[in-house]
CSV table of C-alpha atoms in Angstrom, one decimal:
chain,number,residue,atom,x,y,z
A,2,MET,CA,-10.0,-17.6,56.7
A,3,PRO,CA,-9.6,-16.0,59.8
A,4,SER,CA,-6.2,-13.9,59.4
A,5,GLY,CA,-3.4,-14.8,62.2
A,6,GLY,CA,-0.1,-12.7,62.7
A,7,SER,CA,1.6,-16.5,61.8
A,8,GLN,CA,1.4,-16.6,58.2
A,9,ASN,CA,5.1,-15.8,56.1
A,10,ASP,CA,5.1,-13.3,53.7
A,11,GLU,CA,3.9,-15.7,50.6
A,12,THR,CA,1.7,-17.5,52.0
A,13,LEU,CA,0.1,-14.0,53.5
A,14,LYS,CA,0.1,-12.4,49.6
A,15,SER,CA,-1.7,-15.1,48.1
A,16,GLU,CA,-4.2,-15.4,50.2
A,17,LEU,CA,-4.5,-11.8,50.1
A,18,LEU,CA,-4.7,-11.7,46.4
A,19,SER,CA,-7.3,-14.9,46.4
A,20,LEU,CA,-9.7,-12.8,48.2
A,21,ALA,CA,-9.1,-9.6,46.5
A,22,LEU,CA,-9.5,-11.6,43.0
A,23,GLU,CA,-13.0,-13.0,44.2
A,24,ALA,CA,-14.4,-9.1,45.8
A,25,ALA,CA,-13.6,-7.3,43.1
A,26,ARG,CA,-15.0,-10.5,40.8
A,27,ARG,CA,-18.1,-10.2,42.8
A,28,ALA,CA,-18.7,-6.1,42.4
A,29,GLY,CA,-17.8,-6.1,39.1
A,30,ALA,CA,-20.7,-8.7,38.7
A,31,LEU,CA,-23.1,-6.6,40.1
A,32,LEU,CA,-22.0,-3.0,38.7
A,33,ARG,CA,-22.1,-4.8,35.3
A,34,ASP,CA,-25.4,-6.5,35.8
A,35,GLY,CA,-27.4,-4.0,37.6
A,36,ARG,CA,-26.6,-1.3,36.0
A,37,PRO,CA,-30.3,-0.1,35.0
A,38,ASP,CA,-30.6,-0.4,31.3
A,39,ASP,CA,-32.2,3.1,31.2
A,40,LEU,CA,-29.4,5.1,33.3
A,41,ALA,CA,-28.6,7.8,30.9
A,42,VAL,CA,-27.4,11.6,31.0
A,43,ALA,CA,-30.8,12.8,30.1
A,44,ALA,CA,-33.0,11.8,33.2
A,45,THR,CA,-33.6,14.1,35.8
A,46,LYS,CA,-31.2,16.3,37.4
A,47,SER,CA,-30.9,14.0,40.7
A,48,SER,CA,-31.8,10.2,39.7
A,49,PRO,CA,-28.7,9.6,37.4
A,50,ILE,CA,-26.5,11.0,39.9
A,51,ASP,CA,-28.2,9.1,42.9
A,52,VAL,CA,-28.7,5.7,41.3
A,53,VAL,CA,-24.7,5.6,40.8
A,54,THR,CA,-24.0,7.1,44.2
A,55,GLU,CA,-26.3,3.7,45.2
A,56,MET,CA,-24.3,1.2,42.7
A,57,ASP,CA,-20.8,2.6,44.2
A,58,ILE,CA,-22.5,2.1,48.2
A,59,ALA,CA,-23.7,-1.3,46.8
A,60,ALA,CA,-20.2,-2.2,45.3
A,61,GLU,CA,-18.0,-1.3,48.2
A,62,LYS,CA,-21.0,-3.1,51.1
A,63,LEU,CA,-20.5,-5.7,49.0
A,64,ILE,CA,-16.8,-5.8,48.7
A,65,THR,CA,-16.1,-4.8,52.6
A,66,THR,CA,-18.8,-7.8,53.6
A,67,TYR,CA,-16.8,-10.4,52.1
A,68,LEU,CA,-13.7,-9.1,53.2
A,69,SER,CA,-14.6,-9.1,57.0
A,70,GLU,CA,-16.1,-12.3,56.5
A,71,GLN,CA,-13.1,-14.0,55.2
A,72,ARG,CA,-10.6,-11.7,57.9
A,73,PRO,CA,-12.7,-9.9,60.6
A,74,ASP,CA,-9.3,-8.1,61.7
A,75,ASP,CA,-8.2,-5.9,59.1
A,76,GLY,CA,-8.4,-2.5,58.4
A,77,PHE,CA,-10.8,-1.0,55.4
A,78,LEU,CA,-10.0,2.5,53.6
A,79,GLY,CA,-13.0,3.2,51.1
A,80,GLU,CA,-13.6,5.7,48.4
A,81,GLU,CA,-17.3,5.8,50.1
A,82,GLY,CA,-16.4,5.8,53.5
A,83,ALA,CA,-15.5,2.3,54.2
A,84,SER,CA,-12.8,3.4,57.5
A,85,ALA,CA,-11.5,0.8,60.0
A,86,LYS,CA,-8.3,0.3,61.8
A,87,GLY,CA,-8.2,-3.2,62.6
A,88,SER,CA,-5.9,-4.9,64.9
A,89,SER,CA,-4.3,-7.5,62.5
A,90,GLY,CA,-1.9,-5.1,60.5
A,91,VAL,CA,-3.5,-5.5,57.3
A,92,ARG,CA,-5.7,-2.4,55.9
A,93,TRP,CA,-7.5,-3.0,52.3
A,94,VAL,CA,-7.7,0.5,49.7
A,95,ILE,CA,-10.9,-0.2,48.0
A,96,ASP,CA,-12.2,2.2,45.1
A,97,PRO,CA,-15.6,0.0,44.6
A,98,LEU,CA,-16.2,2.1,40.9
A,99,ASP,CA,-13.5,3.8,39.2
A,100,GLY,CA,-14.4,5.4,36.3
A,101,THR,CA,-17.7,6.6,37.6
A,102,VAL,CA,-19.0,9.4,34.7
A,103,ASN,CA,-17.8,6.3,32.1
A,104,TYR,CA,-20.1,4.2,34.6
A,105,LEU,CA,-23.3,6.9,34.6
A,106,TYR,CA,-22.8,7.5,30.2
A,107,GLY,CA,-22.4,3.6,29.3
A,108,LEU,CA,-18.9,3.9,28.4
A,109,PRO,CA,-16.7,0.8,28.8
A,110,THR,CA,-13.6,2.1,31.2
A,111,TRP,CA,-14.6,1.2,34.0
A,112,SER,CA,-13.1,-0.9,36.9
A,113,VAL,CA,-13.5,-2.3,41.0
A,114,SER,CA,-9.8,-1.4,42.5
A,115,ILE,CA,-8.4,-3.3,45.3
A,116,ALA,CA,-5.3,-3.5,47.1
A,117,ALA,CA,-4.4,-5.3,50.5
A,118,GLU,CA,-1.4,-3.2,52.2
A,119,ARG,CA,0.8,-3.4,55.2
A,120,ASP,CA,3.0,-1.0,57.3
A,121,GLY,CA,2.1,1.1,53.8
A,122,GLU,CA,3.5,-1.4,51.4
A,123,THR,CA,1.0,-2.8,48.6
A,124,LEU,CA,1.4,-6.5,49.1
A,125,ALA,CA,-1.7,-7.2,46.6
A,126,GLY,CA,-3.4,-5.4,44.3
A,127,VAL,CA,-6.1,-6.4,41.7
A,128,VAL,CA,-8.3,-4.2,39.2
A,129,GLU,CA,-11.2,-5.8,37.6
A,130,ILE,CA,-12.6,-4.5,34.4
A,131,PRO,CA,-15.8,-6.1,33.4
A,132,MET,CA,-16.5,-4.7,30.4
A,133,ARG,CA,-13.1,-6.0,28.7
A,134,GLY,CA,-13.6,-8.9,30.7
A,135,GLU,CA,-10.5,-7.9,32.2
A,136,THR,CA,-8.4,-8.6,35.6
A,137,PHE,CA,-5.1,-7.4,36.4
A,138,ARG,CA,-3.2,-8.8,39.5
A,139,ALA,CA,0.2,-8.6,41.1
A,140,VAL,CA,1.4,-9.4,44.3
A,141,LEU,CA,5.0,-7.7,45.5
A,142,GLY,CA,7.7,-9.5,43.9
A,143,GLY,CA,5.5,-11.5,41.7
A,144,GLY,CA,4.8,-9.8,38.1
A,145,ALA,CA,1.8,-8.9,36.9
A,146,PHE,CA,-0.8,-10.6,35.4
A,147,LEU,CA,-3.4,-9.7,32.6
A,148,ASN,CA,-6.2,-12.8,33.7
A,149,ASP,CA,-3.8,-15.8,33.9
A,150,ARG,CA,-1.0,-14.1,31.5
A,151,PRO,CA,2.1,-12.3,32.4
A,152,VAL,CA,2.3,-8.6,31.5
A,153,GLY,CA,4.6,-6.2,30.7
A,154,CYS,CA,5.2,-1.9,29.8
A,155,ARG,CA,6.5,-0.5,26.8
A,156,PRO,CA,10.3,-1.0,25.6
A,157,SER,CA,10.6,3.2,25.8
A,158,PRO,CA,10.3,4.9,22.7
A,159,PRO,CA,12.4,8.4,22.8
A,160,LEU,CA,9.4,11.0,24.4
A,161,ASP,CA,8.0,12.4,21.5
A,162,GLN,CA,7.4,9.1,20.3
A,163,ALA,CA,5.0,8.2,23.4
A,164,LEU,CA,1.6,7.8,24.1
A,165,VAL,CA,0.8,9.2,27.4
A,166,SER,CA,-2.8,9.5,29.4
A,167,THR,CA,-3.6,11.2,31.8
A,168,GLY,CA,-7.0,12.7,33.8
A,169,PHE,CA,-8.7,16.2,34.7
A,170,ASN,CA,-10.6,17.4,37.7
A,171,TYR,CA,-14.1,17.8,38.2
A,172,VAL,CA,-13.3,21.7,40.3
A,173,THR,CA,-13.3,24.4,37.1
A,174,THR,CA,-10.2,26.3,38.4
A,175,VAL,CA,-8.2,22.8,38.9
A,176,ARG,CA,-8.9,21.5,35.4
A,177,ALA,CA,-8.3,24.7,33.8
A,178,HIS,CA,-4.4,24.5,35.1
A,179,GLN,CA,-4.4,21.1,33.9
A,180,ALA,CA,-5.3,22.2,30.6
A,181,ALA,CA,-2.7,24.6,30.5
A,182,VAL,CA,0.1,21.6,31.3
A,183,ALA,CA,-1.8,19.5,28.6
A,184,GLN,CA,-1.1,21.8,26.1
A,185,ARG,CA,1.8,22.9,27.0
A,186,LEU,CA,2.9,18.9,26.7
A,187,ILE,CA,1.5,17.5,23.8
A,188,PRO,CA,3.6,19.1,21.7
A,189,GLN,CA,6.5,16.5,23.1
A,190,LEU,CA,4.7,13.3,23.4
A,191,ARG,CA,3.3,11.5,20.3
A,192,ASP,CA,-0.4,12.5,21.5
A,193,ILE,CA,-2.1,12.2,24.8
A,194,ARG,CA,-5.1,10.4,25.7
A,195,ARG,CA,-8.0,11.0,28.8
A,196,GLY,CA,-9.2,7.2,29.8
A,197,GLY,CA,-11.6,8.3,32.7
A,198,SER,CA,-10.0,5.6,35.1
A,199,ALA,CA,-6.9,6.1,36.8
A,200,ALA,CA,-6.7,2.3,37.8
A,201,VAL,CA,-7.1,1.1,34.1
A,202,ASP,CA,-5.0,3.5,32.5
A,203,LEU,CA,-2.4,2.4,35.5
A,204,CYS,CA,-3.1,-1.1,34.0
A,205,ASP,CA,-2.5,-0.6,30.8
A,206,VAL,CA,0.9,0.9,31.1
A,207,ALA,CA,0.9,-2.7,32.2
A,208,ALA,CA,0.3,-3.9,29.4
A,209,GLY,CA,1.9,-1.9,27.1
A,210,ARG,CA,-0.8,0.0,25.8
A,211,LEU,CA,0.6,3.0,26.8
A,212,ASP,CA,4.0,4.3,27.5
A,213,GLY,CA,2.8,7.0,30.5
A,214,TYR,CA,0.5,8.3,33.1
A,215,PHE,CA,0.4,11.3,35.0
A,216,GLU,CA,-2.5,12.4,36.6
A,217,ARG,CA,-2.8,15.0,40.4
A,218,GLY,CA,-5.8,14.7,42.8
A,219,LEU,CA,-5.8,10.5,43.1
A,220,PHE,CA,-6.5,9.7,46.4
A,221,PRO,CA,-4.6,6.3,47.8
A,222,TRP,CA,-8.0,4.0,46.6
A,223,ASP,CA,-7.1,5.2,43.2
A,224,LEU,CA,-3.5,4.5,42.9
A,225,ALA,CA,-3.0,1.6,45.4
A,226,ALA,CA,-4.1,-1.2,43.3
A,227,GLY,CA,-2.5,0.2,39.8
A,228,ASP,CA,0.5,1.3,41.4
A,229,LEU,CA,1.7,-2.0,42.0
A,230,ILE,CA,0.3,-4.0,39.3
A,231,ALA,CA,2.8,-1.0,36.7
A,232,ARG,CA,5.5,-1.3,38.9
A,233,GLU,CA,4.8,-5.7,38.8
A,234,ALA,CA,5.1,-5.1,34.9
A,235,GLY,CA,8.2,-3.2,35.1
A,236,ALA,CA,7.3,0.4,35.1
A,237,LEU,CA,8.4,2.9,37.1
A,238,THR,CA,6.1,5.6,39.4
A,239,GLY,CA,6.4,8.2,41.4
A,240,GLY,CA,5.5,12.3,42.2
A,241,ARG,CA,7.1,14.6,42.4
A,242,PRO,CA,11.0,13.8,42.4
A,243,GLY,CA,12.3,12.0,45.4
A,244,ASP,CA,8.2,11.4,46.3
A,245,ARG,CA,5.7,7.7,45.7
A,246,PRO,CA,2.9,8.5,43.9
A,247,SER,CA,0.2,10.7,45.7
A,248,GLY,CA,-2.6,13.5,45.8
A,249,GLU,CA,-0.2,15.9,44.6
A,250,LEU,CA,0.9,14.2,41.3
A,251,ALA,CA,1.3,10.2,40.2
A,252,VAL,CA,3.3,9.6,37.0
A,253,ALA,CA,3.8,6.1,36.1
A,254,ALA,CA,5.6,5.2,32.9
A,255,SER,CA,8.4,2.5,31.0
A,256,PRO,CA,12.0,3.5,32.6
A,257,GLY,CA,12.8,5.6,29.3
A,258,VAL,CA,9.8,7.9,29.4
A,259,PHE,CA,9.5,8.2,33.4
A,260,GLU,CA,12.3,10.3,34.3
A,261,PRO,CA,11.8,12.6,30.8
A,262,LEU,CA,7.8,13.0,31.5
A,263,ARG,CA,8.0,13.9,35.5
A,264,ALA,CA,10.8,16.8,34.2
A,265,LEU,CA,8.6,18.2,32.2
A,266,LEU,CA,5.6,18.0,34.1
A,267,GLU,CA,8.1,19.6,37.2
A,268,GLU,CA,8.9,22.2,34.8
A,269,TYR,CA,5.0,23.1,33.8
A,270,GLY,CA,3.9,22.7,37.4
A,271,ALA,CA,2.1,19.8,36.5
A,272,TRP,CA,1.9,19.3,40.7
A,273,HIS,CA,0.1,22.4,41.9
A,274,ASP,CA,-3.5,24.0,40.6
């Protein structure tokens, strides 16, 4: 299906969603079925990393090849290096394997995240979670869905009853500050979770499995699809006060939890290392 400038927004969003769903399904199947049975931390030092890197790259190549065949004029931004400006005004933002360490260890919380944006606005997003058998999807203004069921974020509890997820950087000095923020935050909440995939955490906020989520150090491919899905499920998302989610800070939560949580994160300096 070639790209074209005459499509109206709804037709375009529908096409982008359909392509993202198929690309994510194919990549998810490749990662699920192609993971070596003997992939383990006990292997030689370079082997697990090399295999995972190969799987990341293979999944991204599968996604970009498929999307390029369908819409050759679109641009790309991918975690594993896919980068093309394109001429259609549409750019695909791709994380072929979000939760690489979970994947390496054989844990189920990893995902394929694909979003399509135009003029900096995400129009469609898909997060495929193969080991859960779950596909989250959304188009701008169309609500959020888990498989074929509409989803919405939880009714907002008081902050001290909120279950909130976060993630930690792999740079030791950054992790130490993030741990200090978490230590101050834990007494203010019901509890904190650490899932290991930003895209899955954002979708779990959308599905009402978490009251909130925050993280520093994310990239556009970590955020793009999950942020849209969370917003379309009724959650609020942002960064520092007045800002959009970014690498500096990303926050997503049910409406009554969002501002109190963000205020504490601001007070505790969660936006800097």
